[in-house]
Coordinates of C-alpha atoms in Angstrom, one line a residue:
M24 CA 0.2 -0.4 -0.2
R25 CA 1.2 3.5 -0.7
Y26 CA -0.4 6.8 -0.5
V27 CA -0.2 10.2 -2.3
S28 CA -0.7 13.7 -1.4
T29 CA -4.2 15.1 -3.2
R30 CA -2.2 18.1 -5.0
E31 CA 1.0 16.6 -6.1
Q32 CA 0.4 12.9 -7.2
T33 CA 3.2 11.7 -8.1
Q34 CA 5.0 10.9 -5.1
T35 CA 4.5 8.0 -3.1
V36 CA 4.8 7.0 1.1
T37 CA 4.6 4.3 2.6
F38 CA 1.4 4.9 5.2
A39 CA 4.1 5.0 8.5
T40 CA 5.3 8.5 6.6
A41 CA 2.0 9.5 5.9
L42 CA 0.6 9.3 9.5
L43 CA 4.4 10.3 11.4
R44 CA 4.1 13.4 8.8
G45 CA 0.1 13.7 8.9
L46 CA 0.0 16.7 6.2
A47 CA 2.1 16.2 2.9
P48 CA 4.7 18.3 2.5
D49 CA 2.5 20.4 -0.5
G50 CA 0.3 21.1 2.0
G51 CA -2.1 18.0 0.6
L52 CA -3.8 15.3 3.1
Y53 CA -3.1 11.7 1.9
V54 CA -5.3 9.3 0.4
P55 CA -4.4 5.7 -0.8
Q56 CA -3.0 5.5 -4.3
D57 CA -5.7 1.9 -5.1
F58 CA -8.3 1.0 -3.0
P59 CA -7.3 -2.6 -1.1
A60 CA -10.7 -5.1 -2.1
V61 CA -11.9 -5.6 1.6
N62 CA -13.0 -9.5 1.3
P63 CA -16.4 -9.5 2.7
G64 CA -15.0 -13.2 4.6
A65 CA -12.9 -10.6 6.7
W66 CA -16.8 -9.4 8.1
E67 CA -19.4 -11.2 7.4
K68 CA -19.9 -13.1 10.2
S69 CA -18.3 -10.9 12.8
T70 CA -19.1 -10.8 16.9
D71 CA -15.4 -10.1 17.9
F72 CA -14.4 -6.2 17.0
G73 CA -11.4 -6.6 17.6
A74 CA -10.6 -9.6 15.2
M75 CA -12.8 -8.1 12.8
A76 CA -10.7 -4.9 12.3
T77 CA -6.9 -6.9 11.6
N78 CA -8.9 -9.0 8.8
V79 CA -10.2 -5.6 7.6
L80 CA -7.0 -3.5 8.2
T81 CA -4.8 -6.4 7.2
P82 CA -5.0 -5.3 3.6
W83 CA -4.5 -2.1 4.5
L84 CA -1.2 -2.1 6.8
G85 CA -0.2 -5.7 6.5
D86 CA 2.9 -5.4 4.5
E87 CA 4.6 -3.2 7.1
I88 CA 2.8 -4.3 10.2
P89 CA 2.7 -7.7 11.2
E90 CA -0.8 -9.4 11.4
A91 CA -0.3 -10.8 15.3
E92 CA 1.1 -7.2 16.2
L93 CA -1.4 -4.9 15.0
N94 CA -4.1 -7.4 16.2
S95 CA -2.7 -6.5 19.7
I96 CA -2.9 -2.8 18.8
L97 CA -5.9 -3.1 17.6
K98 CA -7.4 -5.1 20.5
S99 CA -5.6 -2.9 23.1
A100 CA -6.9 0.7 21.3
L101 CA -10.2 -0.5 20.5
N102 CA -11.7 -2.3 23.7
F103 CA -14.7 -1.4 24.5
P104 CA -18.8 -2.5 23.3
V105 CA -20.1 -0.9 19.7
P106 CA -23.7 -1.3 20.4
L107 CA -26.7 -1.3 17.6
V108 CA -29.6 -0.3 18.8
R109 CA -32.9 0.9 16.9
V110 CA -34.0 4.2 17.7
G111 CA -37.9 4.5 15.6
N112 CA -37.3 3.8 11.7
A113 CA -33.5 4.4 12.5
W114 CA -30.9 1.4 13.2
V115 CA -28.6 3.7 15.7
L116 CA -24.9 2.1 16.1
E117 CA -23.0 3.9 19.2
L118 CA -20.0 5.2 19.1
F119 CA -19.7 6.5 22.6
H120 CA -18.3 3.9 25.1
G121 CA -15.0 4.5 24.7
P122 CA -12.9 6.1 27.9
T123 CA -14.1 10.4 26.4
L124 CA -17.0 8.8 25.4
S125 CA -17.0 9.8 22.2
F126 CA -16.4 8.2 18.5
K127 CA -13.6 10.0 18.1
D128 CA -11.9 7.0 20.4
F129 CA -11.6 4.7 17.4
G130 CA -9.1 6.5 15.6
A131 CA -7.2 8.1 18.8
R132 CA -6.4 5.4 20.3
S133 CA -5.7 3.2 17.7
M134 CA -3.4 6.2 15.7
A135 CA -1.6 6.3 19.1
R136 CA -1.2 2.8 19.0
L137 CA 0.0 3.3 15.7
M138 CA 2.6 6.2 15.9
N139 CA 4.3 4.7 19.0
R140 CA 5.0 2.0 17.5
F141 CA 6.6 3.7 14.2
V142 CA 8.3 6.6 16.4
D143 CA 11.5 6.6 16.8
G144 CA 14.4 9.3 17.6
E145 CA 13.4 13.2 19.2
P146 CA 10.2 13.2 20.7
L147 CA 7.2 14.3 18.3
T148 CA 4.4 17.1 19.1
I149 CA 1.3 16.2 17.9
L150 CA -1.5 18.8 17.3
V151 CA -5.2 18.5 17.0
A152 CA -8.1 21.0 16.2
T153 CA -11.0 20.2 18.1
S154 CA -14.6 21.5 17.7
G155 CA -15.3 19.2 20.5
D156 CA -14.8 15.7 21.0
T157 CA -11.2 15.4 19.3
G158 CA -9.2 16.6 21.7
S159 CA -10.4 14.6 24.5
A160 CA -9.5 11.7 22.3
V161 CA -6.5 12.2 21.5
A162 CA -5.2 13.5 24.7
D163 CA -6.5 10.6 26.6
G164 CA -5.4 7.9 23.8
F165 CA -1.8 9.3 23.4
S166 CA -1.0 10.3 26.5
G167 CA 2.3 8.6 28.2
L168 CA 3.1 7.2 25.2
P169 CA 6.9 7.3 25.0
N170 CA 8.2 10.1 22.7
L171 CA 4.7 11.9 22.0
R172 CA 3.5 14.5 23.4
V173 CA 0.4 16.7 22.4
A174 CA -0.9 19.9 22.0
V175 CA -4.6 20.4 21.8
L176 CA -6.0 23.7 20.5
Y177 CA -9.3 24.8 20.9
P178 CA -11.6 27.8 20.1
K179 CA -11.7 29.3 23.9
G180 CA -15.7 29.6 24.6
Q181 CA -17.2 27.5 21.3
V182 CA -16.9 23.8 23.3
S183 CA -19.8 22.8 26.5
S184 CA -17.8 22.4 29.4
I185 CA -18.1 19.0 29.8
Q186 CA -16.3 19.1 27.2
E187 CA -13.7 21.5 27.9
R188 CA -12.9 19.8 31.2
Q189 CA -12.4 16.6 29.2
L190 CA -9.4 18.5 27.3
I191 CA -8.0 20.9 29.8
V192 CA -7.3 18.0 32.7
R193 CA -3.5 17.8 33.3
R194 CA -2.0 14.3 31.4
E195 CA 1.2 13.8 31.2
G196 CA 2.9 14.8 27.7
V197 CA -0.1 17.1 27.5
R198 CA -1.0 21.0 26.8
A199 CA -4.3 22.5 26.0
F200 CA -4.3 26.5 24.2
A201 CA -7.2 27.6 24.1
V202 CA -7.7 29.7 21.1
D203 CA -8.8 33.3 20.4
G204 CA -10.8 32.6 17.0
T205 CA -13.3 29.3 16.0
F206 CA -11.9 26.1 15.2
D207 CA -11.0 27.2 11.5
D208 CA -9.0 29.1 13.0
C209 CA -7.1 26.4 14.6
Q210 CA -7.0 23.9 11.8
A211 CA -5.0 26.4 9.7
M212 CA -2.9 27.0 12.7
V213 CA -2.3 23.9 12.8
K214 CA -2.1 23.4 9.2
T215 CA 1.0 26.3 8.4
L216 CA 2.7 24.7 11.5
L217 CA 2.7 21.5 9.7
V218 CA 4.4 22.8 6.4
S219 CA 6.7 25.4 8.7
P220 CA 7.8 23.7 11.5
G221 CA 10.9 25.9 12.4
Q222 CA 12.6 23.4 14.6
L223 CA 9.8 21.0 15.8
R224 CA 9.4 17.6 14.4
L225 CA 5.2 17.9 13.9
S226 CA 2.5 15.6 13.0
A227 CA -1.7 16.1 13.1
A228 CA -3.9 13.5 15.5
N229 CA -7.1 15.5 13.4
S230 CA -8.8 13.6 10.4
I231 CA -6.7 15.6 8.4
N232 CA -3.7 11.9 9.1
V233 CA -5.1 9.1 7.2
G234 CA -3.8 7.3 10.3
R235 CA -7.4 8.3 12.1
L236 CA -9.6 7.2 9.0
L237 CA -8.5 3.7 8.4
P238 CA -9.9 2.9 12.5
Q239 CA -12.9 4.8 11.4
M240 CA -13.8 2.6 8.6
L241 CA -14.2 -0.1 11.4
Y242 CA -17.5 0.5 13.0
Y243 CA -18.9 0.9 9.4
Y244 CA -18.2 -2.9 8.7
W245 CA -19.0 -3.8 11.9
A246 CA -22.7 -2.6 11.8
F247 CA -23.5 -4.3 9.0
A248 CA -22.0 -7.5 10.5
S249 CA -23.6 -6.7 13.4
G250 CA -26.9 -6.0 10.9
G251 CA -26.4 -9.4 8.4
W252 CA -27.6 -6.6 5.9
K253 CA -26.9 -6.7 2.0
A254 CA -26.7 -3.4 1.6
A255 CA -27.7 0.0 3.7
D256 CA -28.4 3.3 3.6
V257 CA -25.9 5.5 6.4
C258 CA -26.2 8.8 8.4
V259 CA -23.3 10.6 9.3
P260 CA -23.4 13.5 11.1
C261 CA -20.8 16.0 9.4
G262 CA -18.3 18.3 10.7
N263 CA -14.7 17.8 9.5
L264 CA -16.7 15.3 7.3
G265 CA -13.6 12.8 8.4
N266 CA -16.5 10.3 9.6
L267 CA -18.2 10.5 6.5
T268 CA -14.6 9.9 4.0
A269 CA -13.7 6.9 5.9
G270 CA -17.6 5.8 5.0
V271 CA -16.4 6.4 1.5
L272 CA -13.3 4.9 1.9
A273 CA -15.1 1.7 3.1
H274 CA -17.6 1.5 1.1
L275 CA -14.2 1.8 -2.2
C276 CA -13.1 -1.3 -0.6
G277 CA -16.0 -2.9 -1.2
L278 CA -19.0 -2.3 1.5
P279 CA -22.3 -2.3 0.2
V280 CA -24.0 1.2 1.6
R281 CA -26.0 1.2 -0.7
G282 CA -25.9 5.4 0.6
F283 CA -24.7 8.1 2.8
I284 CA -27.1 10.8 4.1
A285 CA -24.5 13.9 4.9
A286 CA -26.0 15.6 8.3
H287 CA -25.3 19.0 9.2
N288 CA -26.6 21.8 11.4
A289 CA -26.7 25.2 10.6
N290 CA -22.8 25.2 8.8
D291 CA -24.3 23.1 5.5
G292 CA -21.8 24.3 3.3
Y293 CA -21.1 20.6 2.3
P294 CA -24.9 20.3 1.8
R295 CA -25.0 23.1 -0.8
Y296 CA -22.3 22.2 -2.3
L297 CA -24.3 18.7 -3.2
A298 CA -27.4 20.8 -3.8
G299 CA -25.0 22.4 -6.9
E300 CA -23.2 25.1 -5.6
Q301 CA -19.4 26.1 -6.0
D302 CA -18.5 28.2 -3.6
A303 CA -20.5 26.9 -1.2
F304 CA -18.5 27.4 1.9
G305 CA -17.3 30.2 4.5
E306 CA -17.0 31.2 8.1
S307 CA -18.7 28.7 10.9
I308 CA -21.2 29.4 13.1
R309 CA -21.6 28.0 16.4
T310 CA -24.5 25.4 16.8
L311 CA -25.9 23.7 19.5
S312 CA -23.8 20.7 17.9
N313 CA -20.4 22.7 18.4
A314 CA -18.6 19.1 17.4
M315 CA -20.6 19.5 14.1
D316 CA -19.2 23.4 13.8
V317 CA -17.0 23.7 10.8
G318 CA -17.1 26.3 7.3
R319 CA -14.3 24.9 5.8
P320 CA -14.1 20.6 6.5
S321 CA -10.5 19.9 5.1
N322 CA -11.7 16.1 3.8
F323 CA -13.4 17.7 1.2
E324 CA -10.9 17.9 -0.7
R325 CA -10.1 14.1 -0.6
L326 CA -13.5 13.3 -1.3
R327 CA -13.6 15.8 -3.9
F328 CA -9.8 13.7 -5.1
M329 CA -11.8 10.2 -4.6
L330 CA -15.0 10.9 -6.1
S331 CA -15.8 13.3 -9.2
D332 CA -18.8 15.6 -9.3
D333 CA -20.8 13.8 -10.3
R334 CA -20.3 10.5 -8.9
M335 CA -19.9 12.0 -5.0
R336 CA -23.7 13.7 -5.5
Q337 CA -24.9 10.6 -6.7
L338 CA -23.4 8.7 -3.6
I339 CA -24.2 11.1 -1.1
R340 CA -27.4 13.1 0.0
G341 CA -26.8 16.4 1.8
S342 CA -29.2 18.3 4.7
S343 CA -29.1 20.9 7.3
W344 CA -30.6 21.3 10.6
S345 CA -31.3 23.9 12.9
D346 CA -30.1 24.9 16.6
G347 CA -34.8 24.2 16.9
Q348 CA -35.1 21.4 14.5
T349 CA -32.3 20.0 16.8
L350 CA -34.1 20.4 19.6
N351 CA -37.4 19.2 17.9
S352 CA -35.5 15.8 17.3
I353 CA -34.4 15.2 20.8
R354 CA -38.2 16.2 22.3
R355 CA -39.5 13.5 19.4
V356 CA -36.9 10.5 19.6
Y357 CA -37.6 10.8 23.6
E358 CA -41.5 11.0 23.4
E359 CA -41.3 8.0 20.3
T360 CA -39.3 6.1 21.3
G361 CA -37.6 6.7 25.3
Y362 CA -34.9 7.1 23.9
I363 CA -32.4 10.2 24.5
A364 CA -30.0 11.6 21.6
D365 CA -26.6 13.8 21.9
P366 CA -27.3 16.5 19.2
H367 CA -25.3 15.3 17.0
T368 CA -26.7 12.4 16.6
A369 CA -30.2 14.6 17.1
V370 CA -29.1 16.1 13.6
G371 CA -28.5 12.4 12.3
L372 CA -32.0 10.6 13.5
A373 CA -34.1 14.0 11.2
A374 CA -31.5 13.6 8.5
A375 CA -33.0 9.8 8.7
R376 CA -36.3 9.8 9.5
D377 CA -38.0 9.9 5.9
A378 CA -34.7 7.0 4.8
P379 CA -35.2 3.7 3.6
D380 CA -35.2 0.9 5.5
P381 CA -32.6 0.1 6.9
V382 CA -31.2 2.8 8.0
I383 CA -28.0 3.0 10.1
V384 CA -27.3 6.1 12.3
L385 CA -24.0 7.4 13.4
A386 CA -24.7 8.3 17.1
T387 CA -21.3 10.5 17.6
A388 CA -21.5 11.3 21.4
H389 CA -23.2 10.4 25.0
P390 CA -25.8 12.3 25.6
A391 CA -24.6 13.3 29.1
K392 CA -21.6 15.6 27.5
F393 CA -24.4 18.1 27.0
P394 CA -26.6 18.7 30.4
D395 CA -27.4 22.2 29.1
T396 CA -29.1 21.2 25.9
I397 CA -30.7 18.0 26.9
Q398 CA -32.2 19.6 30.1
R399 CA -33.1 22.6 26.8
A400 CA -35.6 19.8 25.0
L401 CA -36.7 17.7 27.8
G402 CA -37.0 19.5 30.4
S403 CA -34.6 17.7 32.9
A404 CA -30.4 16.4 32.1
P405 CA -29.5 13.2 31.0
E406 CA -28.1 10.5 34.0
E407 CA -24.5 11.7 34.5
A408 CA -21.8 9.3 32.6
S409 CA -19.5 7.5 35.1
G410 CA -16.1 8.7 34.3
L411 CA -17.6 12.6 33.7
T412 CA -18.2 13.5 37.5
S413 CA -13.8 13.0 38.4
L414 CA -13.2 15.1 36.0
Y415 CA -13.7 17.8 38.3
A416 CA -11.9 17.1 41.2
M417 CA -8.4 16.1 39.3
P418 CA -6.3 18.9 38.3
V419 CA -6.6 21.3 35.3
R420 CA -3.7 23.1 32.9
V421 CA -4.5 25.1 29.7
Q422 CA -3.2 28.6 28.2
S423 CA -5.1 31.0 26.2
I424 CA -3.1 32.3 23.5
E425 CA -3.9 34.3 20.1
A426 CA -5.2 32.6 16.9
N427 CA -1.7 33.0 15.8
P428 CA 0.6 29.6 14.1
Y429 CA 3.7 31.3 15.4
I430 CA 3.5 32.0 18.7
L431 CA 2.2 28.5 19.0
R432 CA 5.1 27.5 17.3
S433 CA 7.2 30.1 20.1
E434 CA 5.2 27.3 23.0
L435 CA 6.2 24.4 21.6
E436 CA 10.0 25.2 21.4
N437 CA 9.8 25.7 25.2
W438 CA 7.6 22.6 25.9
D439 CA 8.0 22.5 29.8

């Protein structure tokens, strides 16, 4: 398996190189040069997530990591349940049972162990911009690993109070920066430093890193195996389009997805592009589903590389939902089924309401991470999740910073 940049496709690299670089030297994103066929026998009858993960990723990684070692890495990283539950007309795949209660645990924990396997020499600093859950998943997944350290950037005042607490809890080898700006500003800082690192050895843990996307393919296969379906639609709550891109990768390797529903909040540039607009992206807008507040999604570049515009519009249909509609979706789903959905999953359930059966909705975060929004929708807060309340007894470390990549670089060069 070789990887190329979305911008300059003549130079190929190994997975290890793509993983440790994060961003290609020309500023492009790494994509596979070819898409390996994943035999249905690797996943169709799976009852063990770790074994299935090894079977699915061996065609991708087997020429760089021995199968037994890959199995050990994936079983260690993905050691939590992934239930598929019926909610109204949809099948909800709950991806929030990992240690930080969001789907980002799949990519972050796997990538941390893969990076730790390949890195050597001077310490590698991992940059991660987050609009909600990515940062805490990366901080938790990477903390304490030798020769790796993490800088988490998040937009000050634009994540939930619980999400912020998860980000700023003091962890070994992790620093959190509250940026005076938006998520797009944080993402731009990361991209600038990856191209101009100065004396630092840098990589990225956002979904700009292909090492995040490959593990995220796995739960798509698991959903189909759990449901026993030969074909199904998949509804993906979308922000930076990494989760959707992972699903498209699985589809291009043979997973029988009939079509994808890209469910967005008011940050609706991608749905408008799918509807025919060419210049649809703009500045991000704050919403209740804050992890999806992305105005210029990085992975759009990957999607356009992998799919022609016509093919993308045939395979993916988009929709967008206001905060009021999101609250209504939380309320309606609870009244009809008793299920409490976080605001991101609620957007997905709203978008999937008229989809043909079977339709799989990816549930991206635990509702307990959004008590204020759930209280607003239902009149009472969700039951607290174990692990969240203990955060408030732990010491924190956070630094406010301007949205300036060179100020950040100076801080990282003087890491203490």
